[in-house]
Amino acid sequence: MRLIPLAIAAAVAATTLTATPAFAAAPAVQIVKVYYDSPGSDRRSNSSLNGEYVVIQNTTRKAIVLEGWQVRDKTGYTYEFGPDVILGAKKRITLRSGSGGDGTSTVYWGRKQYVWNNDKDTAYVRKPDGKLVDSCSYNSTRYDDKNCL
């Protein structure tokens, strides 16, 4: 009779100790989309520059102050968020390459040149300390947007 309880205990122990696969948690700030080729011909007009953009999302339940956070491309073009940019819980913000008036859901890089290559590039989001939070790469001959999720 003693063998049965030990066998049952061993079976229970084996089932409770079985590892379940670990899933990576979503980063706090995640790149959702890179729209890398604005519509029409590339003439560097402000409207054309603003036709290329990156959308990032706060995946947490708390607002994140983005002061000092950066968005970069593979070449090293860097946009740094200012102190007044707060990304609300579960909210998105669009970073457009050209100029405009910053708001709560859209900010502007203020560039006179395009950032995102039409064939391939990588978008990176980094914390103020330089730590990589998320990235999204594309390699495409199709000139449309790249969904990163």
XYZ file of C-alpha atoms in Angstrom:
149
model
C 0.000 0.000 0.000
C 2.860 2.300 0.529
C 3.870 2.117 -3.146
C 0.634 3.573 -4.441
C 0.861 6.854 -2.499
C 4.513 7.259 -3.547
C 3.640 6.585 -7.180
C 0.803 9.095 -7.019
C 3.062 11.648 -5.315
C 5.720 11.143 -7.987
C 3.157 11.573 -10.770
C 1.776 14.733 -9.165
C 5.285 16.120 -8.668
C 6.175 15.388 -12.279
C 3.095 17.221 -13.542
C 3.548 20.278 -11.353
C 7.233 20.593 -12.191
C 6.710 20.433 -15.947
C 7.879 23.713 -17.396
C 5.544 25.743 -19.521
C 7.032 27.727 -22.382
C 7.931 31.282 -21.472
C 6.533 34.089 -23.601
C 8.308 37.399 -23.922
C 6.355 40.295 -22.519
C 5.535 43.089 -24.941
C 7.841 46.071 -24.533
C 6.366 49.083 -22.710
C 6.646 51.133 -25.907
C 6.214 49.212 -29.120
C 6.573 50.169 -32.789
C 3.231 49.513 -34.464
C 3.847 50.754 -38.017
C 6.455 52.338 -40.260
C 5.013 54.116 -43.292
C 8.210 54.454 -45.269
C 7.177 55.778 -48.678
C 4.858 58.749 -48.760
C 2.291 58.864 -51.561
C 3.223 60.609 -54.810
C 6.629 61.680 -56.036
C 9.417 62.370 -53.566
C 9.915 66.119 -53.931
C 10.671 66.836 -50.265
C 7.627 69.044 -49.782
C 6.474 69.224 -46.178
C 3.282 67.315 -46.984
C 5.332 64.584 -48.671
C 7.766 64.416 -45.729
C 4.807 64.101 -43.350
C 3.504 61.251 -45.497
C 6.202 59.030 -43.981
C 5.869 58.279 -40.302
C 6.291 55.853 -37.418
C 3.537 54.911 -34.981
C 4.464 53.768 -31.479
C 2.175 52.503 -28.747
C 2.246 52.376 -24.972
C 1.387 48.761 -24.099
C 1.100 49.436 -20.353
C -1.727 50.630 -18.118
C 0.224 53.725 -17.050
C 1.182 56.900 -18.899
C 4.843 57.137 -19.917
C 6.734 60.434 -20.065
C 8.748 60.116 -23.266
C 11.277 62.841 -22.448
C 14.664 61.698 -23.746
C 13.277 58.598 -25.512
C 14.511 58.262 -29.097
C 13.344 56.930 -32.434
C 16.174 56.110 -34.867
C 16.663 54.570 -38.242
C 19.494 52.249 -39.258
C 21.566 55.148 -40.647
C 21.431 56.914 -37.284
C 18.917 59.686 -37.938
C 17.578 60.335 -34.447
C 14.478 62.018 -33.066
C 14.395 62.708 -29.328
C 11.096 63.317 -27.571
C 10.815 66.510 -25.523
C 9.650 66.906 -21.911
C 6.016 67.638 -22.753
C 5.329 64.371 -24.567
C 3.287 61.969 -22.461
C 2.094 58.733 -24.025
C -1.110 57.727 -22.264
C -1.918 54.200 -21.180
C -2.632 51.989 -24.211
C -2.361 55.071 -26.480
C -0.471 55.614 -29.742
C 1.583 58.519 -31.026
C 2.642 59.203 -34.613
C 6.061 60.677 -35.405
C 5.978 62.385 -38.830
C 9.210 63.243 -40.651
C 8.318 66.826 -41.686
C 7.218 69.889 -39.743
C 3.984 70.737 -37.970
C 2.467 71.558 -34.617
C 3.075 68.862 -32.015
C -0.003 67.509 -30.250
C -0.943 64.626 -27.990
C -1.225 62.065 -30.785
C 1.233 63.441 -33.388
C 4.729 64.923 -33.158
C 6.965 66.214 -35.942
C 10.631 65.463 -36.581
C 11.136 68.770 -38.417
C 13.344 67.298 -41.147
C 13.817 68.656 -44.673
C 14.944 65.211 -45.944
C 13.295 61.787 -45.820
C 14.240 59.414 -43.005
C 12.961 55.982 -43.985
C 14.485 54.205 -46.985
C 11.950 52.955 -49.503
C 13.567 49.534 -49.938
C 14.725 48.502 -46.449
C 15.458 50.033 -43.077
C 15.003 49.470 -39.353
C 13.176 51.649 -36.843
C 14.407 51.577 -33.237
C 12.909 52.936 -30.016
C 15.371 53.577 -27.190
C 15.032 54.779 -23.613
C 16.946 57.895 -22.468
C 19.773 55.641 -21.231
C 20.149 54.196 -24.749
C 18.600 50.826 -23.927
C 16.784 49.312 -26.915
C 13.063 48.888 -26.229
C 11.767 47.754 -29.618
C 12.695 47.598 -33.297
C 10.964 46.908 -36.584
C 12.756 46.042 -39.820
C 11.404 45.913 -43.333
C 12.875 44.751 -46.615
C 10.404 45.324 -49.376
C 10.078 46.325 -52.977
C 6.424 47.169 -52.297
C 6.054 50.843 -51.480
C 3.484 50.816 -48.730
C 3.403 50.651 -44.979
C 5.008 48.050 -42.744
C 2.921 46.791 -39.865
C 5.219 45.747 -37.071
C 2.905 43.805 -34.773
